[in-house]
């Protein structure tokens, strides 16, 4: 976990400088904006095609609590969680790896007073900017389609930020272990498996018991459960466990990534 001693040495101005560097790079060309837009439309298209299109055939769905909801109402919060995950992972995997291994951006930053942990914090904060753009826009789509109320959308927003922080921290940690671009094939495969089998399209209780236990251990399941519970107003004590899982995930990923930057670049 992140120790109080490490946190005390963190300079907000130096973390902000890392973020400002990313803002400057963003202004250098329009290609990043195209990538940003594509990342938003993917979960929206899934929502429209599966949540609403297939949902017309599925009909209503009964939640474990006994509450009956439309299929689109069930799927939409899961797509929201996926959107938060995808936004954070895109920034902290491919982009982070490029800056660390190829453009040598972090080598240049470490030549300044900025420390490895501050780089990790700055990159995670920047990833949250991208993740927040996705989730806020997606929440607006959900409200416009009547899949959640404005009040529950506001309640779900902090949960989406936590999802982004958790996956962003782990994304950076994984990127520090990658040897080359081909290794990202494993990450993409794992991400797609999580997308399909985390209670996104059907209740986890419908899975075989062994499969249900495996899914319960995976991070996207906890993200989907937390966001879905808040977005549809299904408040229960289990949501605190989901949030705790994501908090630990964020802390471990962030700490590991900072240590790996220290070992890899500060030699």
Short mmCIF file of C-alpha atoms in Angstrom, two decimals:
data_model
loop_
_atom_site.label_atom_id
_atom_site.label_comp_id
_atom_site.label_asym_id
_atom_site.label_seq_id
_atom_site.Cartn_x
_atom_site.Cartn_y
_atom_site.Cartn_z
CA UNK A 1 0.00 0.00 0.00
CA UNK A 2 1.03 3.59 -0.43
CA UNK A 3 2.81 4.65 2.74
CA UNK A 4 2.18 7.99 4.37
CA UNK A 5 5.89 8.75 4.11
CA UNK A 6 5.81 8.42 0.31
CA UNK A 7 2.61 10.44 0.06
CA UNK A 8 4.11 13.21 2.16
CA UNK A 9 6.96 13.67 -0.30
CA UNK A 10 4.67 14.06 -3.28
CA UNK A 11 4.59 17.56 -4.75
CA UNK A 12 1.24 18.52 -6.36
CA UNK A 13 3.07 21.01 -8.59
CA UNK A 14 5.36 18.30 -9.97
CA UNK A 15 2.40 15.96 -10.52
CA UNK A 16 0.67 18.83 -12.31
CA UNK A 17 3.74 19.34 -14.47
CA UNK A 18 3.45 15.74 -15.69
CA UNK A 19 -0.18 16.38 -16.57
CA UNK A 20 0.67 19.67 -18.32
CA UNK A 21 3.17 17.83 -20.49
CA UNK A 22 0.34 15.55 -21.67
CA UNK A 23 -1.90 18.54 -22.32
CA UNK A 24 0.83 20.04 -24.51
CA UNK A 25 1.16 16.79 -26.44
CA UNK A 26 -2.61 16.68 -26.92
CA UNK A 27 -2.55 20.05 -28.67
CA UNK A 28 0.11 18.95 -31.12
CA UNK A 29 -2.21 17.06 -33.45
CA UNK A 30 -5.82 15.99 -34.15
CA UNK A 31 -5.17 12.22 -34.18
CA UNK A 32 -5.59 11.88 -30.42
CA UNK A 33 -9.09 13.37 -30.63
CA UNK A 34 -10.09 10.72 -33.18
CA UNK A 35 -8.89 7.98 -30.83
CA UNK A 36 -10.79 9.64 -28.00
CA UNK A 37 -14.03 9.68 -29.97
CA UNK A 38 -13.68 6.08 -31.10
CA UNK A 39 -13.23 4.94 -27.50
CA UNK A 40 -16.50 6.61 -26.52
CA UNK A 41 -18.63 5.28 -29.39
CA UNK A 42 -17.69 1.61 -28.93
CA UNK A 43 -19.62 1.02 -25.68
CA UNK A 44 -22.47 3.24 -26.93
CA UNK A 45 -22.84 1.02 -30.00
CA UNK A 46 -22.82 -2.07 -27.78
CA UNK A 47 -25.55 -0.48 -25.69
CA UNK A 48 -27.69 0.33 -28.72
CA UNK A 49 -27.20 -3.01 -30.45
CA UNK A 50 -27.29 -5.42 -27.50
CA UNK A 51 -28.94 -3.51 -24.71
CA UNK A 52 -31.74 -2.07 -26.82
CA UNK A 53 -31.71 -4.22 -29.99
CA UNK A 54 -31.34 -7.65 -28.36
CA UNK A 55 -33.15 -6.34 -25.32
CA UNK A 56 -36.33 -6.08 -27.37
CA UNK A 57 -36.16 -9.86 -27.80
CA UNK A 58 -35.05 -10.66 -24.23
CA UNK A 59 -37.65 -8.52 -22.52
CA UNK A 60 -37.53 -7.79 -18.82
CA UNK A 61 -34.92 -9.28 -16.50
CA UNK A 62 -35.26 -10.16 -12.82
CA UNK A 63 -32.42 -9.04 -10.56
CA UNK A 64 -31.21 -11.14 -7.61
CA UNK A 65 -33.11 -8.74 -5.32
CA UNK A 66 -36.34 -9.66 -7.11
CA UNK A 67 -36.67 -6.32 -8.87
CA UNK A 68 -37.70 -6.52 -12.53
CA UNK A 69 -36.00 -4.14 -14.98
CA UNK A 70 -35.74 -3.75 -18.72
CA UNK A 71 -32.75 -5.50 -20.26
CA UNK A 72 -31.33 -2.20 -21.50
CA UNK A 73 -31.44 -0.83 -17.92
CA UNK A 74 -29.44 -3.88 -16.82
CA UNK A 75 -26.83 -3.63 -19.59
CA UNK A 76 -26.32 0.16 -19.65
CA UNK A 77 -24.47 0.47 -16.29
CA UNK A 78 -22.20 -2.41 -17.30
CA UNK A 79 -21.30 -0.57 -20.51
CA UNK A 80 -20.67 2.51 -18.39
CA UNK A 81 -18.20 0.56 -16.25
CA UNK A 82 -16.57 -0.85 -19.39
CA UNK A 83 -16.28 2.67 -20.77
CA UNK A 84 -14.49 3.84 -17.60
CA UNK A 85 -12.18 0.81 -17.74
CA UNK A 86 -11.38 1.23 -21.43
CA UNK A 87 -10.62 4.94 -21.13
CA UNK A 88 -8.20 4.41 -18.26
CA UNK A 89 -6.52 1.34 -19.76
CA UNK A 90 -6.03 2.93 -23.17
CA UNK A 91 -4.07 5.78 -21.62
CA UNK A 92 -2.07 3.77 -19.11
CA UNK A 93 -1.11 0.85 -21.35
CA UNK A 94 -0.30 1.72 -24.98
CA UNK A 95 0.43 5.40 -24.41
CA UNK A 96 2.26 4.81 -21.14
CA UNK A 97 4.39 2.04 -22.68
CA UNK A 98 5.30 4.22 -25.67
CA UNK A 99 6.41 7.06 -23.41
CA UNK A 100 8.45 4.75 -21.22
CA UNK A 101 10.09 2.48 -23.82
CA UNK A 102 10.26 4.37 -27.11
CA UNK A 103 9.92 8.13 -26.82
CA UNK A 104 11.92 8.06 -23.54
CA UNK A 105 9.60 10.69 -22.12
CA UNK A 106 10.00 9.44 -18.57
CA UNK A 107 13.79 9.46 -18.85
CA UNK A 108 13.62 13.15 -19.67
CA UNK A 109 11.14 13.83 -16.87
CA UNK A 110 13.34 12.04 -14.33
CA UNK A 111 16.19 14.38 -15.24
CA UNK A 112 14.10 17.05 -13.48
CA UNK A 113 13.15 17.02 -9.77
CA UNK A 114 10.06 14.90 -10.60
CA UNK A 115 10.13 11.49 -8.88
CA UNK A 116 8.89 8.11 -10.18
CA UNK A 117 5.85 8.09 -7.89
CA UNK A 118 4.91 11.58 -9.12
CA UNK A 119 5.16 10.38 -12.72
CA UNK A 120 2.81 7.52 -11.88
CA UNK A 121 0.38 9.89 -10.16
CA UNK A 122 0.51 12.39 -13.02
CA UNK A 123 -0.09 9.70 -15.64
CA UNK A 124 -2.95 8.23 -13.62
CA UNK A 125 -4.51 11.67 -13.20
CA UNK A 126 -4.24 12.25 -16.94
CA UNK A 127 -5.83 8.86 -17.61
CA UNK A 128 -8.71 9.93 -15.40
CA UNK A 129 -9.30 12.94 -17.61
CA UNK A 130 -9.84 10.62 -20.57
CA UNK A 131 -11.91 8.15 -18.54
CA UNK A 132 -14.08 10.96 -17.18
CA UNK A 133 -14.81 12.28 -20.67
CA UNK A 134 -16.10 8.84 -21.63
CA UNK A 135 -18.18 8.26 -18.52
CA UNK A 136 -19.78 11.71 -18.31
CA UNK A 137 -20.80 11.53 -21.97
CA UNK A 138 -22.10 7.99 -21.50
CA UNK A 139 -24.12 9.00 -18.45
CA UNK A 140 -25.71 11.76 -20.50
CA UNK A 141 -26.69 9.16 -23.11
CA UNK A 142 -28.19 6.95 -20.40
CA UNK A 143 -30.24 9.82 -18.97
CA UNK A 144 -31.39 10.85 -22.45
CA UNK A 145 -32.56 7.29 -23.18
CA UNK A 146 -34.34 7.01 -19.84
CA UNK A 147 -32.03 4.24 -18.58
CA UNK A 148 -31.26 6.09 -15.34
CA UNK A 149 -32.38 9.24 -13.60
CA UNK A 150 -30.23 12.39 -13.31
CA UNK A 151 -29.94 11.82 -9.55
CA UNK A 152 -28.69 8.25 -9.84
CA UNK A 153 -26.41 9.29 -12.70
CA UNK A 154 -24.71 11.76 -10.34
CA UNK A 155 -24.46 9.01 -7.71
CA UNK A 156 -22.83 6.65 -10.21
CA UNK A 157 -20.26 9.22 -11.41
CA UNK A 158 -17.87 8.84 -8.40
CA UNK A 159 -18.05 5.07 -8.87
CA UNK A 160 -16.94 5.40 -12.49
CA UNK A 161 -14.02 7.55 -11.35
CA UNK A 162 -13.00 4.83 -8.90
CA UNK A 163 -13.21 2.24 -11.69
CA UNK A 164 -10.94 4.39 -13.85
CA UNK A 165 -8.44 4.83 -11.02
CA UNK A 166 -8.35 1.11 -10.29
CA UNK A 167 -7.83 -0.01 -13.88
CA UNK A 168 -5.49 2.90 -14.57
CA UNK A 169 -3.22 1.89 -11.71
CA UNK A 170 -3.14 -1.74 -12.82
CA UNK A 171 -2.69 -0.70 -16.45
CA UNK A 172 0.49 1.19 -15.59
CA UNK A 173 1.76 -1.73 -13.53
CA UNK A 174 1.21 -4.14 -16.42
CA UNK A 175 2.83 -1.76 -18.91
CA UNK A 176 6.05 -1.69 -16.91
CA UNK A 177 6.31 -5.47 -17.39
CA UNK A 178 5.74 -5.47 -21.16
CA UNK A 179 8.72 -6.34 -23.36
CA UNK A 180 7.25 -5.23 -26.70
CA UNK A 181 4.04 -4.42 -28.53
CA UNK A 182 3.25 -8.09 -29.15
CA UNK A 183 2.79 -8.61 -25.41
CA UNK A 184 -0.27 -6.37 -25.54
CA UNK A 185 -2.12 -9.14 -27.38
CA UNK A 186 -2.43 -10.94 -24.04
CA UNK A 187 -3.75 -7.78 -22.41
CA UNK A 188 -6.35 -7.28 -25.16
CA UNK A 189 -7.47 -10.90 -24.87
CA UNK A 190 -7.81 -10.61 -21.10
CA UNK A 191 -9.72 -7.34 -21.40
CA UNK A 192 -12.18 -8.86 -23.89
CA UNK A 193 -12.71 -11.90 -21.66
CA UNK A 194 -13.53 -9.60 -18.75
CA UNK A 195 -15.92 -7.70 -21.00
CA UNK A 196 -17.87 -10.87 -21.84
CA UNK A 197 -17.88 -12.66 -18.49
CA UNK A 198 -18.26 -10.06 -15.74
CA UNK A 199 -22.01 -9.92 -15.46
CA UNK A 200 -22.19 -7.40 -18.27
CA UNK A 201 -24.89 -9.12 -20.34
CA UNK A 202 -26.45 -11.55 -17.87
CA UNK A 203 -26.58 -11.95 -14.09
CA UNK A 204 -23.57 -13.79 -12.72
CA UNK A 205 -25.97 -15.99 -10.74
CA UNK A 206 -26.95 -17.63 -14.05
CA UNK A 207 -23.41 -18.99 -14.51
CA UNK A 208 -22.28 -22.41 -13.24
CA UNK A 209 -21.09 -22.22 -9.64
CA UNK A 210 -17.40 -22.70 -10.51
CA UNK A 211 -17.61 -20.00 -13.17
CA UNK A 212 -19.45 -17.68 -10.79
CA UNK A 213 -16.62 -17.96 -8.23
CA UNK A 214 -13.99 -17.17 -10.89
CA UNK A 215 -15.97 -14.15 -12.09
CA UNK A 216 -16.39 -12.91 -8.52
CA UNK A 217 -12.59 -12.67 -8.24
CA UNK A 218 -12.17 -10.54 -11.37
CA UNK A 219 -11.98 -6.73 -11.21
CA UNK A 220 -14.53 -5.79 -13.86
CA UNK A 221 -17.22 -7.76 -12.02
CA UNK A 222 -16.77 -5.53 -8.97
CA UNK A 223 -16.75 -2.44 -11.20
CA UNK A 224 -19.99 -3.51 -12.92
CA UNK A 225 -21.69 -4.37 -9.62
CA UNK A 226 -20.74 -1.04 -8.04
CA UNK A 227 -21.75 1.10 -11.01
CA UNK A 228 -24.93 -0.88 -11.69
CA UNK A 229 -26.06 -0.71 -8.08
CA UNK A 230 -25.71 3.08 -7.99
CA UNK A 231 -27.03 3.73 -11.50
CA UNK A 232 -30.28 1.84 -10.96
CA UNK A 233 -30.70 2.63 -7.27
CA UNK A 234 -30.01 -0.87 -5.94
CA UNK A 235 -28.18 0.14 -2.77
CA UNK A 236 -26.80 -2.70 -0.62
CA UNK A 237 -23.91 -3.32 1.74
CA UNK A 238 -22.10 -5.42 -0.84
CA UNK A 239 -21.31 -2.26 -2.81
CA UNK A 240 -18.86 -1.28 -0.07
CA UNK A 241 -16.98 -4.52 -0.69
CA UNK A 242 -16.90 -3.79 -4.42
CA UNK A 243 -15.52 -0.31 -3.74
CA UNK A 244 -12.90 -1.66 -1.32
CA UNK A 245 -11.72 -4.17 -3.94
CA UNK A 246 -11.20 -1.36 -6.45
CA UNK A 247 -9.42 0.88 -3.90
CA UNK A 248 -6.92 -1.86 -3.07
CA UNK A 249 -6.47 -2.57 -6.76
CA UNK A 250 -5.67 1.10 -7.43
CA UNK A 251 -3.19 1.37 -4.55
CA UNK A 252 -1.31 -1.79 -5.43
CA UNK A 253 -1.12 -0.95 -9.12
CA UNK A 254 0.06 2.60 -8.52
CA UNK A 255 2.72 1.54 -6.02
CA UNK A 256 4.00 -1.29 -8.21
CA UNK A 257 4.18 0.97 -11.28
CA UNK A 258 6.17 3.62 -9.39
CA UNK A 259 8.65 1.04 -8.13
CA UNK A 260 9.07 -0.45 -11.59
CA UNK A 261 9.76 3.01 -13.06
CA UNK A 262 12.33 3.53 -10.32
CA UNK A 263 14.08 0.22 -11.01
CA UNK A 264 13.89 0.40 -14.80
CA UNK A 265 14.82 4.02 -15.45
CA UNK A 266 16.71 5.19 -12.38
CA UNK A 267 19.86 3.12 -12.93
#
